[in-house]
Amino acid sequence: MIKIHVGTDREYDILIEKGLLKDCGALTAAVKAPCRAMLCCDETVASLYGEPVRASYEEAGYQTALFTFAPGERSKNMGTLTRLLEAMGAAELDRGGLLVALGGGVAGDLGGLAAALYRRGIDYLQIPTTVLAGVDSSVGGKTAVDLACGKNMAGAFWQPILVLCDPETFETLPPETYAGGMAEVVKYGMIFGGRPWELPPAEMVAACCRHKRDVVEADEKEGSRRMLLNFGHTIGHAVELASDYTVPHGQAVAIGMAAMARAAEGQGLAPAGSARELEAVLTGLGLPIATGIPTDAVKAAARADKKRGAAGITIVIYDRLMKITMEQLDQMIEEGLA
């Protein structure tokens, strides 16, 4: 078993091992005494892992309830959040209760925010079942739902008490979902160096989680250095929003990284040939590097980015942060998506 300690204000461990899902109840009981617990997952994950996970928790002494929602980013909204909070109340979770976010990034973001809000904050843990959640979104305590005006616009920083990753769950992912997660793996390679996408699954997750652990420990609330992890996300989130979330997050991030790389190289902000090298990695992993969405729609969506300030926005060019105006971002989007 690979164990990675995260030393944020609330410290916790990431445990990575093939087959650990069957022991999730006992592993959780080692850090939190059995209590009432709500399992939160989408309907697809529930059909695959809901009952085994619930059985593991019941065997460890937890009293469990199950909340499910329709798969996809469109469920990450205030309506689903409200239903989850009401379900937690109906299940009689108290301040000592537990929420278990089982699944991909949507389950983690939604469940984590519900835990942060319910009774002003209860414990939760992440059990990622996708590459994207395993290497990125399950770690770091960012929780959120989308609003009509933009992605992840209502959220909180709320660290989990434990992250349990079983790479065996990646084997049940559709090819598109698996590829989408690899976009986040490529992101870590582009920022920190190396080729983590070439590692076996457990080692790949561990490599990315160590990078994220180091960044989050240095900048838990994303005041500066943690912004590096947004490489590809400013344009990527805009692509998601402009597509009404028909473009999945990972594919949108791939498009965003490629677009930013092309624009940066065109403006002399990145080495010649670097964009083509990134594009080759992305396409080799089955990821898109362009979109048919009109550029004006992407530019309009980018103006709803939650990171936007009065003076503009901070963008990421590989391992560098750069503050630009929204007009300059418009130009980069035009050049990058041309």
Coordinates of C-alpha atoms in Angstrom, one line a residue:
M1 CA 0.0 0.0 0.0
I2 CA 1.2 3.5 -0.9
K3 CA 0.6 6.1 1.9
I4 CA 0.9 9.8 1.3
H5 CA 0.5 12.2 4.2
V6 CA -1.1 15.6 3.6
G7 CA -0.1 18.2 6.2
T8 CA -2.9 20.8 5.7
D9 CA -4.7 22.4 8.7
R10 CA -6.7 19.2 8.9
E11 CA -4.1 16.5 8.3
Y12 CA -5.0 13.3 6.5
D13 CA -3.6 10.3 4.5
I14 CA -4.0 9.2 0.9
L15 CA -3.9 5.4 0.7
I16 CA -3.4 3.8 -2.7
E17 CA -3.6 0.1 -3.4
K18 CA -5.3 -2.2 -5.8
G19 CA -8.1 -4.1 -4.2
L20 CA -8.4 -1.9 -1.1
L21 CA -12.1 -1.0 -1.8
K22 CA -13.2 -4.1 0.0
D23 CA -11.5 -2.9 3.2
C24 CA -12.8 0.7 3.0
G25 CA -14.9 0.3 6.2
A26 CA -12.1 -1.0 8.3
L27 CA -9.6 1.6 6.9
T28 CA -12.1 4.4 7.7
A29 CA -12.7 3.0 11.2
A30 CA -9.0 3.4 11.9
V31 CA -9.4 7.2 11.7
K32 CA -13.0 7.7 12.7
A33 CA -15.1 5.6 15.0
P34 CA -18.2 4.0 13.5
C35 CA -21.2 6.4 13.2
R36 CA -24.0 7.3 10.9
A37 CA -22.7 7.6 7.4
M38 CA -24.1 8.8 4.1
L39 CA -22.6 7.3 0.9
C40 CA -22.9 9.8 -2.0
C41 CA -22.4 8.5 -5.6
D42 CA -23.9 8.7 -9.0
E43 CA -26.2 5.9 -10.3
T44 CA -23.5 4.3 -12.4
V45 CA -21.1 4.0 -9.5
A46 CA -23.8 2.8 -7.2
S47 CA -24.6 -0.1 -9.6
L48 CA -20.9 -1.1 -9.7
Y49 CA -19.7 -0.4 -6.1
G50 CA -22.6 0.9 -4.0
E51 CA -23.5 -2.4 -2.3
P52 CA -19.9 -3.7 -1.7
V53 CA -18.8 -0.4 -0.2
R54 CA -22.0 -0.1 1.9
A55 CA -21.5 -3.7 3.1
S56 CA -17.9 -2.9 4.1
Y57 CA -19.0 0.0 6.2
E58 CA -21.8 -1.9 7.8
E59 CA -19.4 -4.7 8.7
A60 CA -17.1 -2.2 10.3
G61 CA -20.0 -0.9 12.5
Y62 CA -21.3 2.1 10.5
Q63 CA -25.0 2.8 10.0
T64 CA -25.3 3.7 6.3
A65 CA -27.6 5.4 4.0
L66 CA -27.1 5.8 0.2
F67 CA -27.7 8.9 -1.9
T68 CA -27.5 8.7 -5.7
F69 CA -27.8 11.2 -8.5
A70 CA -27.7 11.1 -12.3
P71 CA -24.2 10.8 -13.7
G72 CA -22.5 13.9 -15.2
E73 CA -21.6 17.5 -14.5
R74 CA -25.2 18.7 -15.0
S75 CA -26.0 17.1 -11.6
K76 CA -23.4 19.3 -9.9
N77 CA -25.9 22.0 -9.0
M78 CA -27.8 23.6 -6.1
G79 CA -30.8 21.3 -6.6
T80 CA -28.8 18.1 -6.2
L81 CA -26.9 19.7 -3.3
T82 CA -30.2 20.5 -1.5
R83 CA -31.5 17.0 -2.1
L84 CA -28.3 15.6 -0.6
L85 CA -28.5 17.8 2.5
E86 CA -32.1 16.9 3.1
A87 CA -31.2 13.2 2.7
M88 CA -28.5 13.6 5.3
G89 CA -31.0 15.1 7.7
A90 CA -33.5 12.3 7.0
A91 CA -30.8 9.8 7.7
E92 CA -30.3 11.5 11.1
L93 CA -26.7 12.3 10.7
D94 CA -25.5 14.4 13.6
R95 CA -22.3 16.6 14.1
G96 CA -20.3 13.4 14.5
G97 CA -21.6 11.9 11.2
L98 CA -19.7 11.0 8.1
L99 CA -20.1 11.6 4.4
V100 CA -18.4 9.2 2.0
A101 CA -17.9 10.6 -1.5
L102 CA -17.6 7.6 -3.8
G103 CA -16.9 8.1 -7.5
G104 CA -15.5 10.8 -9.7
G105 CA -15.0 14.5 -9.5
V106 CA -18.7 15.3 -9.4
A107 CA -19.3 13.1 -6.3
G108 CA -16.3 14.5 -4.6
D109 CA -17.2 18.1 -5.2
L110 CA -20.8 17.7 -4.4
G111 CA -20.3 15.5 -1.4
G112 CA -17.5 17.6 0.0
L113 CA -19.5 20.8 -0.2
A114 CA -22.5 19.1 1.5
A115 CA -20.2 17.9 4.3
A116 CA -18.9 21.5 4.7
L117 CA -22.4 22.9 5.0
Y118 CA -24.3 20.3 6.9
R119 CA -24.6 21.3 10.6
R120 CA -21.8 23.8 9.8
G121 CA -19.4 21.0 8.9
I122 CA -19.0 17.3 9.3
D123 CA -16.3 14.8 8.4
Y124 CA -16.1 13.4 4.9
L125 CA -13.7 11.2 3.0
Q126 CA -13.0 10.6 -0.7
I127 CA -13.1 7.2 -2.4
P128 CA -12.2 8.1 -6.0
T129 CA -13.2 5.6 -8.7
T130 CA -12.0 7.6 -11.8
V131 CA -8.5 8.5 -12.9
L132 CA -9.4 12.2 -12.8
A133 CA -10.6 12.0 -9.1
G134 CA -7.7 9.7 -8.1
V135 CA -4.9 11.9 -9.4
D136 CA -6.4 15.3 -8.7
S137 CA -9.9 16.3 -7.5
S138 CA -10.0 14.0 -4.4
V139 CA -7.0 15.7 -2.8
G140 CA -6.8 19.3 -1.6
G141 CA -10.2 20.1 -0.2
K142 CA -11.7 22.1 -3.0
T143 CA -15.5 21.5 -3.1
A144 CA -18.1 23.2 -5.2
V145 CA -21.2 23.1 -7.3
D146 CA -21.9 25.0 -10.5
L147 CA -24.3 27.9 -10.9
A148 CA -25.9 29.2 -14.1
C149 CA -23.3 32.0 -14.2
G150 CA -20.3 29.7 -14.1
K151 CA -18.5 26.5 -13.1
N152 CA -17.7 25.9 -9.4
M153 CA -19.1 29.2 -8.4
A154 CA -20.5 28.1 -5.0
G155 CA -18.0 26.2 -2.9
A156 CA -15.8 25.9 0.1
F157 CA -12.4 24.6 1.1
W158 CA -13.1 21.5 3.2
Q159 CA -10.4 18.9 3.6
P160 CA -11.3 15.2 3.8
I161 CA -10.2 13.0 6.7
L162 CA -9.0 10.3 4.4
V163 CA -8.6 9.5 0.7
L164 CA -8.9 5.8 -0.4
C165 CA -7.9 5.1 -4.0
D166 CA -8.3 1.6 -5.5
P167 CA -6.8 1.7 -9.1
E168 CA -8.7 -1.5 -9.8
T169 CA -11.8 0.7 -10.2
F170 CA -10.2 2.4 -13.3
E171 CA -10.7 -0.9 -15.2
T172 CA -14.5 -0.3 -15.3
L173 CA -14.2 3.2 -16.9
P174 CA -15.4 3.9 -20.4
P175 CA -12.5 4.8 -22.7
E176 CA -13.6 8.5 -22.9
T177 CA -13.7 8.8 -19.1
Y178 CA -10.4 7.1 -18.6
A179 CA -8.8 9.4 -21.3
G180 CA -10.4 12.5 -19.6
G181 CA -8.6 11.7 -16.4
M182 CA -5.3 11.4 -18.2
A183 CA -5.6 15.1 -19.1
E184 CA -5.0 15.9 -15.4
V185 CA -2.0 13.5 -15.4
V186 CA -0.5 15.3 -18.4
K187 CA -1.1 18.6 -16.6
Y188 CA 1.1 17.5 -13.7
G189 CA 3.8 16.4 -16.2
M190 CA 3.7 19.7 -18.0
I191 CA 4.0 21.7 -14.7
F192 CA 6.5 19.6 -12.7
G193 CA 8.3 17.6 -15.4
G194 CA 8.5 13.8 -16.0
R195 CA 6.1 11.6 -17.9
P196 CA 3.6 10.3 -15.2
W197 CA 1.2 9.1 -17.8
E198 CA 3.7 6.3 -18.6
L199 CA 3.7 4.9 -15.1
P200 CA 1.5 2.0 -13.8
P201 CA -1.8 3.2 -12.4
A202 CA -0.9 3.1 -8.7
E203 CA 2.4 4.8 -9.2
M204 CA 0.8 7.3 -11.6
V205 CA -1.8 8.3 -8.9
A206 CA 0.9 8.5 -6.3
A207 CA 3.2 10.7 -8.4
C208 CA 0.4 13.2 -9.1
C209 CA -0.9 13.2 -5.5
R210 CA 2.6 13.9 -4.2
H211 CA 2.8 17.0 -6.5
K212 CA -0.6 18.2 -5.4
R213 CA 0.2 17.5 -1.7
D214 CA 3.3 19.6 -1.9
V215 CA 1.4 22.5 -3.5
V216 CA -1.6 22.3 -1.2
E217 CA 0.6 22.2 1.9
A218 CA 2.3 25.4 0.7
D219 CA -0.9 27.2 -0.4
E220 CA -4.0 25.5 1.0
K221 CA -6.5 28.3 0.0
E222 CA -5.1 29.0 -3.5
G223 CA -3.6 32.4 -2.8
S224 CA -0.6 32.0 -5.1
R225 CA 1.3 28.8 -5.9
R226 CA -1.8 26.5 -6.0
M227 CA -3.0 28.4 -9.0
L228 CA -0.4 26.5 -11.0
L229 CA -2.7 23.5 -10.9
N230 CA -5.1 25.5 -13.1
F231 CA -3.0 25.0 -16.2
G232 CA -5.5 24.5 -19.0
H233 CA -8.5 25.1 -16.7
T234 CA -9.3 28.8 -17.5
I235 CA -10.0 28.0 -21.2
G236 CA -11.1 24.5 -20.3
H237 CA -13.8 25.6 -17.9
A238 CA -15.0 28.1 -20.5
V239 CA -15.3 25.3 -23.1
E240 CA -17.3 23.2 -20.6
L241 CA -19.7 26.1 -19.8
A242 CA -20.0 27.1 -23.5
S243 CA -20.9 23.5 -24.4
D244 CA -23.5 23.3 -21.6
Y245 CA -21.2 20.6 -20.1
T246 CA -21.5 18.3 -23.1
V247 CA -17.7 18.4 -23.3
P248 CA -16.4 16.5 -20.2
H249 CA -14.0 18.2 -17.8
G250 CA -10.9 16.2 -18.8
Q251 CA -11.4 16.7 -22.5
A252 CA -12.1 20.4 -21.9
V253 CA -8.8 20.7 -19.9
A254 CA -6.9 19.0 -22.7
I255 CA -8.3 21.6 -25.2
G256 CA -7.5 24.3 -22.7
M257 CA -3.9 23.2 -22.3
A258 CA -3.4 22.9 -26.0
A259 CA -4.9 26.3 -26.7
M260 CA -2.9 28.0 -24.0
A261 CA 0.3 26.4 -25.3
R262 CA -0.3 27.5 -28.8
A263 CA -1.2 31.1 -27.8
A264 CA 1.8 31.3 -25.4
E265 CA 4.2 30.0 -28.1
G266 CA 2.7 32.4 -30.6
Q267 CA 3.3 35.3 -28.3
G268 CA 6.9 34.3 -27.4
L269 CA 5.9 33.2 -23.9
A270 CA 6.9 29.5 -24.4
P271 CA 9.6 27.7 -26.3
A272 CA 9.2 27.0 -30.0
G273 CA 7.8 23.6 -30.6
S274 CA 6.5 23.1 -27.1
A275 CA 2.9 23.3 -28.2
R276 CA 3.4 20.6 -30.8
E277 CA 5.0 18.3 -28.2
L278 CA 2.1 18.8 -25.8
E279 CA -0.4 18.1 -28.6
A280 CA 1.4 14.9 -29.5
V281 CA 1.1 13.6 -25.9
L282 CA -2.6 14.6 -25.7
T283 CA -3.6 13.0 -29.0
G284 CA -1.6 9.9 -28.2
L285 CA -3.8 9.5 -25.1
G286 CA -7.0 9.9 -27.1
L287 CA -7.6 13.5 -26.1
P288 CA -8.9 16.4 -28.2
I289 CA -6.7 19.5 -28.8
A290 CA -9.4 21.7 -30.5
T291 CA -13.1 22.4 -30.3
G292 CA -15.8 23.3 -32.7
I293 CA -17.4 25.7 -30.2
P294 CA -17.4 29.2 -31.6
T295 CA -14.5 31.3 -30.2
D296 CA -16.9 34.1 -29.2
A297 CA -18.9 31.7 -27.0
V298 CA -15.7 30.5 -25.3
K299 CA -14.6 34.1 -24.7
A300 CA -18.0 35.0 -23.2
A301 CA -17.9 31.9 -20.9
A302 CA -14.3 32.8 -19.8
R303 CA -15.6 36.1 -18.4
A304 CA -17.6 34.1 -15.8
D305 CA -14.4 32.4 -14.4
K306 CA -14.4 32.5 -10.6
K307 CA -10.7 33.5 -10.6
R308 CA -11.4 36.7 -12.4
G309 CA -10.6 39.9 -10.5
A310 CA -11.2 43.6 -11.0
A311 CA -7.9 43.9 -12.8
G312 CA -8.1 40.8 -14.9
I313 CA -7.2 37.1 -14.3
T314 CA -4.2 35.0 -13.5
I315 CA -3.4 32.4 -16.2
V316 CA -0.9 29.5 -16.1
I317 CA 1.7 28.9 -18.8
Y318 CA 3.2 25.5 -17.9
D319 CA 5.0 26.2 -14.6
R320 CA 4.5 30.0 -14.6
L321 CA 1.8 32.3 -13.4
M322 CA 1.0 35.5 -15.3
K323 CA -1.6 38.2 -14.7
I324 CA -3.3 39.5 -17.8
T325 CA -6.4 41.6 -18.6
M326 CA -9.6 40.0 -19.9
E327 CA -8.9 41.6 -23.2
Q328 CA -5.5 39.8 -23.3
L329 CA -7.3 36.6 -22.4
D330 CA -9.7 37.1 -25.3
Q331 CA -6.7 37.4 -27.6
M332 CA -5.1 34.2 -26.3
I333 CA -8.4 32.3 -26.7
E334 CA -8.6 33.6 -30.3
E335 CA -5.0 32.6 -31.1
G336 CA -5.2 29.3 -29.2
L337 CA -8.4 28.1 -30.7
A338 CA -7.8 29.4 -34.2

